[in-house]
């Protein structure tokens, strides 16, 4: 199963340099709306079977063109909603950097709990659980491997990617998820494979719906015969393509 983690397009809060959090009514700006339209060109040709999104407006707007193009009705899941930043919500980033908690968020995010909000460890737990659950559901519905999209938020994506990499949450600030970027994870019975992180290119053309082949006709493989390597195993010696 392969998930495309799509961050919402640029929002009015992004350009105002405020922490939107779960504030209602935060929409995409002009650039964000353009990014939402180009999502169709970037990933719309892939065999996407389902779309799951955060309940917030900026995610709804981001996936709307893709959902229409594919004829899919997005599933809304609260577990991939934005971080509940509590009392930090709506405040200017320039003010927040002066707070003692800011240093904790940067250096030890696993210990960061926002005042009147939630902790980043809680965010990771709920988001990873959601992705894993949708993976299992879609595997049953589509009899095996399938490609799907989860439209969510920057810190949520970073937390999911960190988990897939086996990286401690305290290192998740090393990961970047820009507006309208995609990060791709393929889950197997043995381990996740992180295929893309913060991809902002024009088109995602990799064959993402199926596990990579152990051999390739153009000679770019590593010499292993097709079928020799189980799909949940990494090929010793490096990438096959």
C-alpha angles and dihedrals in degrees: 000000000000127000126197107209105208119191115213118259123265111300136206087252092055091057092042089054093232130133103249097186109162096335110147121242099024101148136184117273122226092278091048092053089051090050090052090055093049092052086078091058093043101050107359094099092059119098095257113176102184145009124213120184145182113257092241121110097240091059092045090054093045097056097037096091092045093047091050093048092050097039092237130140110220119233114227115222122183090201092073093047121122121284113278097239092181113194090007092065114116095008125129116263089226089063096044095056088067093058117101089231090062091072090051091051089052100042107025109016092165087070096044116113116172117228109264087356139077137285125254090238088059090050092054093047095052095042096048090046090053094050093047092048094050089047091056093045094050092045089057094044095048099034098242134337120026138161121232141168129234113191110201145127138299102255091040092054092047090052092050093047091048090054092049091050091050088240120149114252088242087072097048093102086072088070122082128207111179124195111287092006122138128219118189129209127180113203121206134175090263106036145335120261117212105215103171135009123194094348109183100163125126098260138014103216104163118121091252100163095071134045114264117269120248090223135033131204093226092062095250093120125100096245099268115133117244108266095023093101120058112235091243093056128086114233109248110236097035143280121353097220 
